Amino acid sequence: MGYNSVEPYVRELFEWYAPVSHRLRWPLIILPLIVTACCSVGFLRLNELRIDDPAFVFTPSDARWRRELQTFSDTWPLKETKFLPGKSFEMKRFINVLIKAKDGGNILREPILKEIQMLNQWLMYNISTPTDDRKFNLTYQDLCMSYDWECMANEHIEMLLQRHKVGRVIDLSYPRGGNQV
């Protein structure tokens, strides 16, 4: 019983290729270097070609959402002093802070909402980042989108803290909400 092996075929290939590669040794050394140099010219444009938005990288260039986004942008342009959070579809650089209760329960409980409010205040007033030239430190107040030059301060946290004064209109809970039927 014999075993088939690839080794004789590979040996024959190398026996044929060795004299060819010896005879053409200089072109086989120089040509890959020239091809590599020509192909690497594209790296000179790397920064101008780099797109770091996954929505644009992983979707077709003729996708319907791109036309719709352009329509929204043309109809309701993002203005520095007239920012409305519900129309934030055009924002490219922002930070979301995701919060989960340690016990895995509802984050809309009053003690947890108070901690969220303290965290929000701390983030708004205690974090800064230097400019590229290191001349200034920018804070939330410098970078925030505003309405009539007043920064959004996540007022909904205070609204959720005060919801018991309004009465029970809808059962707010996390991760599920809505009235029980």
XYZ file of N, CA and C in Angstrom:
543
model
N 0.852 -1.171 0.000
C 0.000 0.000 0.000
C 0.898 1.234 0.000
N 0.734 2.098 -0.994
C 1.599 3.273 -1.116
C 0.883 4.540 -0.685
N 1.669 5.493 -0.258
C 1.149 6.797 0.143
C 1.500 7.812 -0.936
N 0.508 8.639 -1.309
C 0.774 9.722 -2.255
C 1.390 10.887 -1.502
N 2.370 11.511 -2.092
C 3.060 12.604 -1.435
C 3.194 13.771 -2.400
N 3.212 14.954 -1.873
C 3.373 16.158 -2.666
C 4.853 16.452 -2.864
N 5.677 15.883 -2.013
C 7.112 16.194 -2.008
C 7.793 16.001 -3.361
N 7.536 14.933 -4.113
C 8.209 14.796 -5.414
C 7.837 15.908 -6.392
N 6.597 16.353 -6.341
C 6.153 17.422 -7.240
C 6.800 18.756 -6.870
N 6.896 19.023 -5.600
C 7.536 20.256 -5.143
C 9.017 20.224 -5.500
N 9.663 19.061 -5.337
C 11.084 18.914 -5.674
C 11.308 19.166 -7.156
N 10.425 18.613 -8.003
C 10.547 18.837 -9.446
C 10.377 20.314 -9.796
N 9.442 20.994 -9.138
C 9.230 22.418 -9.375
C 10.487 23.219 -9.027
N 11.092 22.908 -7.875
C 12.302 23.629 -7.471
C 13.495 23.280 -8.376
N 13.556 22.039 -8.836
C 14.628 21.665 -9.758
C 14.512 22.438 -11.069
N 13.285 22.724 -11.507
C 13.095 23.508 -12.718
C 13.337 24.995 -12.441
N 12.862 25.490 -11.268
C 12.902 26.924 -10.982
C 14.301 27.404 -10.570
N 15.109 26.549 -9.971
C 16.436 26.962 -9.480
C 17.317 27.504 -10.613
N 17.468 26.821 -11.725
C 18.307 27.392 -12.792
C 17.723 28.683 -13.384
N 16.379 28.740 -13.472
C 15.731 29.951 -14.003
C 15.996 31.127 -13.080
N 15.825 30.912 -11.788
C 16.039 32.016 -10.838
C 17.511 32.409 -10.759
N 18.421 31.454 -10.979
C 19.852 31.799 -10.986
C 20.194 32.628 -12.231
N 19.640 32.223 -13.355
C 19.912 32.925 -14.599
C 19.324 34.349 -14.577
N 18.147 34.525 -13.938
C 17.463 35.823 -13.883
C 17.553 36.463 -12.497
N 18.655 36.211 -11.782
C 18.734 36.649 -10.382
C 18.621 38.165 -10.226
N 19.259 38.958 -11.064
C 19.211 40.418 -10.896
C 17.819 40.977 -11.185
N 17.164 40.578 -12.259
C 15.777 41.065 -12.438
C 14.853 40.614 -11.298
N 15.072 39.405 -10.754
C 14.223 38.918 -9.665
C 14.516 39.628 -8.337
N 15.630 40.299 -8.244
C 15.921 41.108 -7.052
C 15.446 42.546 -7.268
N 15.763 43.121 -8.427
C 15.464 44.527 -8.700
C 13.968 44.754 -8.941
N 13.319 43.903 -9.745
C 11.917 44.099 -10.106
C 10.983 44.157 -8.881
N 11.085 43.247 -7.896
C 10.218 43.374 -6.717
C 10.452 44.676 -5.939
N 11.707 45.146 -5.901
C 11.976 46.414 -5.219
C 11.305 47.579 -5.944
N 11.360 47.580 -7.276
C 10.715 48.642 -8.053
C 9.198 48.580 -7.900
N 8.624 47.388 -7.973
C 7.170 47.233 -7.814
C 6.738 47.681 -6.421
N 7.510 47.311 -5.390
C 7.192 47.723 -4.021
C 7.232 49.237 -3.884
N 8.256 49.874 -4.460
C 8.360 51.335 -4.403
C 7.185 51.998 -5.117
N 6.813 51.481 -6.277
C 5.682 52.057 -7.017
C 4.363 51.887 -6.262
N 4.163 50.738 -5.675
C 2.917 50.484 -4.940
C 2.839 51.291 -3.642
N 3.962 51.597 -3.043
C 3.942 52.319 -1.771
C 3.745 53.817 -1.925
N 3.714 54.322 -3.154
C 3.468 55.749 -3.383
C 2.098 56.141 -2.817
N 1.155 55.242 -2.801
C -0.175 55.524 -2.251
C -0.149 55.912 -0.789
N 0.855 55.468 -0.046
C 0.949 55.832 1.370
C 1.167 57.331 1.569
N 1.670 58.015 0.556
C 1.866 59.464 0.669
C 0.533 60.196 0.825
N -0.551 59.607 0.323
C -1.882 60.213 0.426
C -2.722 59.580 1.526
N -2.100 58.834 2.413
C -2.839 58.082 3.424
C -3.743 58.962 4.272
N -3.242 60.090 4.759
C -4.057 60.944 5.630
C -5.251 61.543 4.909
N -5.104 61.912 3.667
C -6.233 62.503 2.955
C -7.250 61.451 2.521
N -6.838 60.208 2.410
C -7.749 59.145 1.996
C -8.394 58.416 3.171
N -7.872 58.619 4.369
C -8.364 57.860 5.519
C -9.753 58.347 5.926
N -10.673 57.427 6.049
C -12.021 57.703 6.529
C -12.193 56.886 7.798
N -12.442 57.565 8.910
C -12.554 56.837 10.172
C -13.994 56.706 10.652
N -14.935 56.886 9.756
C -16.340 56.723 10.108
C -16.826 55.388 9.553
N -17.141 54.421 10.414
C -17.548 53.089 9.929
C -18.755 53.133 9.007
N -19.648 54.097 9.204
C -20.825 54.184 8.338
C -20.417 54.423 6.893
N -19.365 55.176 6.674
C -18.918 55.453 5.313
C -17.988 54.364 4.792
N -17.282 53.684 5.669
C -16.345 52.657 5.234
C -17.069 51.372 4.825
N -18.101 51.001 5.575
C -18.716 49.692 5.379
C -20.055 49.724 4.649
N -20.382 50.835 3.989
C -21.621 50.873 3.216
C -21.313 51.317 1.790
N -22.156 50.936 0.857
C -21.918 51.318 -0.544
C -21.964 52.839 -0.720
N -21.218 53.337 -1.690
C -21.164 54.781 -1.910
C -22.476 55.324 -2.464
N -23.330 54.474 -3.027
C -24.619 54.934 -3.540
C -25.778 54.513 -2.630
N -25.478 54.257 -1.351
C -26.520 53.817 -0.414
C -27.580 54.912 -0.228
N -28.820 54.499 -0.043
C -29.937 55.443 0.083
C -29.761 56.366 1.283
N -29.221 55.849 2.380
C -29.094 56.662 3.592
C -28.183 57.864 3.368
N -27.227 57.752 2.451
C -26.328 58.887 2.184
C -27.097 60.048 1.561
N -28.006 59.740 0.631
C -28.835 60.798 0.033
C -29.769 61.389 1.078
N -30.334 60.523 1.933
C -31.237 61.008 2.975
C -30.502 61.893 3.974
N -29.290 61.487 4.353
C -28.488 62.308 5.266
C -28.189 63.665 4.641
N -27.875 63.684 3.349
C -27.606 64.952 2.670
C -28.855 65.830 2.651
N -30.031 65.216 2.462
C -31.283 65.979 2.489
C -31.505 66.592 3.863
N -31.302 65.802 4.925
C -31.429 66.331 6.284
C -30.436 67.461 6.525
N -29.200 67.261 6.103
C -28.160 68.266 6.316
C -28.476 69.554 5.581
N -29.029 69.434 4.380
C -29.379 70.634 3.611
C -30.595 71.338 4.211
N -31.561 70.556 4.685
C -32.793 71.136 5.222
C -32.595 71.726 6.612
N -31.912 70.985 7.475
C -31.670 71.448 8.846
C -30.175 71.423 9.130
N -29.441 72.418 8.658
C -27.990 72.415 8.894
C -27.667 72.552 10.373
N -26.567 71.961 10.763
C -26.106 72.018 12.145
C -25.508 73.394 12.391
N -26.135 74.153 13.298
C -25.665 75.502 13.602
C -25.124 75.526 15.027
N -24.049 76.246 15.197
C -23.367 76.248 16.494
C -24.250 76.757 17.633
N -25.092 77.743 17.383
C -25.878 78.321 18.471
C -27.321 77.853 18.488
N -27.714 76.968 17.587
C -29.098 76.487 17.534
C -29.144 74.966 17.523
N -28.429 74.348 18.456
C -28.352 72.894 18.500
C -29.587 72.319 19.184
N -30.220 71.376 18.532
C -31.340 70.647 19.108
C -30.953 69.175 19.166
N -30.902 68.592 20.368
C -30.424 67.206 20.486
C -31.171 66.205 19.608
N -32.456 66.423 19.366
C -33.211 65.501 18.528
C -32.798 65.537 17.073
N -32.052 66.555 16.686
C -31.593 66.677 15.299
C -30.080 66.505 15.236
N -29.561 65.596 16.010
C -28.109 65.405 16.093
C -27.603 64.371 15.096
N -28.355 64.100 14.047
C -27.966 63.093 13.064
C -26.690 63.458 12.332
N -26.317 64.724 12.335
C -25.171 65.178 11.572
C -23.885 65.210 12.398
N -23.997 64.999 13.693
C -22.805 65.084 14.545
C -21.882 63.912 14.284
N -20.609 64.196 14.130
C -19.625 63.153 13.874
C -18.770 62.872 15.101
N -18.535 63.855 15.918
C -17.671 63.680 17.079
C -18.460 63.995 18.343
N -18.739 62.977 19.113
C -19.423 63.181 20.373
C -19.117 62.011 21.285
N -19.480 62.159 22.525
C -19.216 61.120 23.504
C -20.528 60.728 24.164
N -20.768 59.451 24.245
C -21.885 58.924 25.021
C -21.310 58.225 26.235
N -21.873 58.486 27.386
C -21.471 57.789 28.598
C -22.588 56.811 28.921
N -22.268 55.531 28.906
C -23.246 54.493 29.192
C -23.130 54.103 30.652
N -24.264 54.013 31.315
C -24.272 53.760 32.754
C -25.124 52.534 33.033
N -24.614 51.702 33.939
C -25.339 50.509 34.360
C -25.269 50.445 35.878
N -26.386 50.129 36.503
C -26.403 50.011 37.960
C -25.552 48.816 38.392
N -24.837 48.961 39.518
C -23.978 47.870 39.999
C -24.767 46.586 40.218
N -26.005 46.744 40.721
C -26.815 45.559 41.002
C -27.587 45.074 39.775
N -27.384 45.748 38.646
C -28.053 45.337 37.416
C -29.505 45.764 37.349
N -29.973 46.528 38.330
C -31.371 46.943 38.371
C -31.642 48.202 37.574
N -32.778 48.784 37.861
C -33.268 49.965 37.170
C -32.375 51.169 37.483
N -31.879 51.837 36.469
C -31.026 53.006 36.689
C -31.845 54.262 36.964
N -33.162 54.155 36.882
C -34.010 55.321 37.109
C -34.426 55.458 38.569
N -33.799 54.705 39.461
C -34.054 54.883 40.900
C -33.396 56.174 41.363
N -34.007 56.830 42.347
C -33.536 58.150 42.776
C -32.072 58.165 43.214
N -31.590 57.228 44.051
C -30.178 57.297 44.441
C -29.226 57.166 43.244
N -29.586 56.333 42.294
C -28.728 56.152 41.131
C -28.786 57.384 40.236
N -29.975 57.973 40.081
C -30.093 59.198 39.295
C -29.277 60.334 39.911
N -29.231 60.391 41.249
C -28.419 61.430 41.905
C -26.932 61.202 41.619
N -26.497 59.948 41.619
C -25.098 59.659 41.266
C -24.818 60.006 39.808
N -25.776 59.711 38.929
C -25.622 60.069 37.519
C -25.520 61.581 37.370
N -26.324 62.294 38.128
C -26.282 63.758 38.075
C -24.926 64.281 38.567
N -24.395 63.684 39.622
C -23.069 64.094 40.119
C -21.988 63.789 39.070
N -22.069 62.629 38.445
C -21.116 62.276 37.390
C -21.213 63.262 36.228
N -22.433 63.605 35.839
C -22.643 64.564 34.756
C -22.010 65.912 35.101
N -22.223 66.402 36.319
C -21.635 67.676 36.737
C -20.109 67.587 36.737
N -19.586 66.471 37.211
C -18.128 66.312 37.257
C -17.544 66.327 35.842
N -18.202 65.602 34.922
C -17.717 65.573 33.539
C -17.779 66.955 32.899
N -18.824 67.713 33.201
C -19.002 69.027 32.581
C -17.991 70.056 33.091
N -17.576 69.951 34.342
C -16.772 71.020 34.932
C -15.349 70.630 35.321
N -14.982 69.359 35.223
C -13.654 68.947 35.700
C -12.748 68.326 34.649
N -13.209 68.172 33.446
C -12.379 67.550 32.416
C -12.003 68.605 31.385
N -10.744 68.588 31.005
C -10.287 69.500 29.952
C -9.297 68.763 29.068
N -9.095 69.294 27.885
C -8.149 68.716 26.942
C -7.350 69.845 26.303
N -6.055 69.645 26.131
C -5.248 70.723 25.529
C -5.465 70.809 24.014
N -5.281 71.999 23.483
C -5.326 72.172 22.029
C -4.057 71.576 21.425
N -4.045 71.416 20.112
C -2.881 70.820 19.446
C -1.603 71.600 19.708
N -1.707 72.928 19.800
C -0.505 73.735 20.043
C -0.207 73.908 21.535
N -1.031 73.300 22.382
C -0.857 73.304 23.847
C -0.951 74.706 24.469
N -1.586 75.644 23.773
C -1.727 76.996 24.315
C -2.947 77.120 25.226
N -3.984 76.306 24.966
C -5.229 76.416 25.725
C -5.681 75.044 26.195
N -6.432 75.030 27.283
C -7.128 73.843 27.735
C -8.611 74.050 27.483
N -9.202 73.179 26.700
C -10.613 73.299 26.365
C -11.448 72.444 27.298
N -12.557 72.992 27.764
C -13.463 72.279 28.659
C -14.754 71.965 27.908
N -15.665 71.309 28.603
C -16.975 71.004 28.023
C -17.666 72.286 27.570
N -17.553 73.318 28.377
C -18.209 74.593 28.053
C -17.660 75.194 26.753
N -16.415 74.912 26.434
C -15.817 75.420 25.192
C -16.233 74.609 23.972
N -16.457 73.315 24.163
C -16.664 72.417 23.034
C -18.114 72.019 22.794
N -18.988 72.300 23.727
C -20.355 71.785 23.637
C -21.150 72.455 22.522
N -22.136 71.736 22.026
C -23.101 72.334 21.116
C -24.114 73.043 22.004
N -24.543 74.206 21.575
C -25.380 75.016 22.451
C -26.614 75.515 21.724
N -27.536 76.025 22.519
C -28.700 76.718 21.983
C -28.672 78.109 22.583
N -28.559 79.128 21.753
C -28.368 80.511 22.202
C -27.190 80.619 23.158
N -26.111 79.974 22.803
C -24.834 79.983 23.527
C -24.928 79.371 24.921
N -25.937 78.586 25.179
C -26.047 77.900 26.467
C -25.904 76.399 26.232
N -24.937 75.793 26.911
C -24.653 74.369 26.705
C -25.789 73.496 27.219
N -25.975 72.391 26.538
C -26.924 71.383 27.019
C -26.311 70.740 28.263
N -27.085 70.644 29.312
C -26.555 70.131 30.571
C -27.232 68.830 30.977
N -27.801 68.120 30.025
C -28.508 66.869 30.310
C -29.627 67.099 31.332
N -30.461 68.073 31.023
C -31.561 68.442 31.926
C -32.530 67.293 32.168
N -32.520 66.318 31.304
C -33.438 65.189 31.488
C -33.123 64.404 32.764
N -31.903 64.501 33.261
C -31.579 63.817 34.530
C -32.389 64.449 35.653
N -32.410 65.785 35.707
C -33.216 66.486 36.722
C -34.700 66.205 36.515
N -35.130 66.152 35.269
C -36.532 65.850 34.979
C -36.908 64.463 35.518
N -36.019 63.495 35.331
C -36.303 62.150 35.836
C -36.314 62.128 37.362
N -35.463 62.941 37.992
C -35.471 63.022 39.454
C -36.776 63.619 39.977
N -37.377 64.529 39.227
C -38.592 65.217 39.664
C -39.879 64.554 39.159
N -39.777 63.437 38.486
C -40.960 62.841 37.864
C -42.015 62.403 38.868
N -41.631 62.092 40.094
C -42.627 61.657 41.092
C -43.570 62.796 41.479
N -43.157 64.054 41.283
C -44.014 65.201 41.598
C -45.134 65.358 40.576
N -44.934 64.859 39.377
C -45.917 64.993 38.311
C -47.025 63.967 38.469
N -46.727 62.851 39.021
C -47.689 61.761 39.107
C -47.298 60.674 38.134
N -47.964 59.577 38.231
C -47.603 58.444 37.388
C -48.330 58.533 36.057
N -47.605 58.953 35.037
C -48.173 59.053 33.703
C -47.815 57.807 32.906
N -46.557 57.433 32.980
C -46.086 56.242 32.272
C -45.038 55.575 33.157
N -44.997 54.280 33.098
C -44.027 53.532 33.884
C -42.674 53.597 33.182
N -41.755 54.390 33.744
C -40.417 54.492 33.176
C -39.508 53.519 33.901
N -38.905 52.644 33.160
C -37.961 51.711 33.738
C -36.932 51.379 32.665
N -35.878 50.737 33.093
C -34.829 50.332 32.161
C -34.569 48.867 32.390
N -34.456 48.033 31.445
C -34.359 48.291 30.020
C -35.695 48.354 29.303
N -36.798 48.113 29.956
C -38.091 48.160 29.281
C -38.973 49.217 29.939
N -39.767 49.900 29.130
C -40.674 50.898 29.661
C -42.064 50.690 29.097
N -42.990 51.513 29.526
C -44.353 51.441 29.010
C -45.331 51.105 30.105
N -46.581 51.325 29.836
C -47.649 51.035 30.801
C -47.974 49.552 30.784
N -48.269 49.053 31.953
C -48.685 47.654 32.054
C -50.141 47.556 31.608
N -50.457 46.564 30.799
C -51.841 46.398 30.302
C -52.528 45.353 31.122
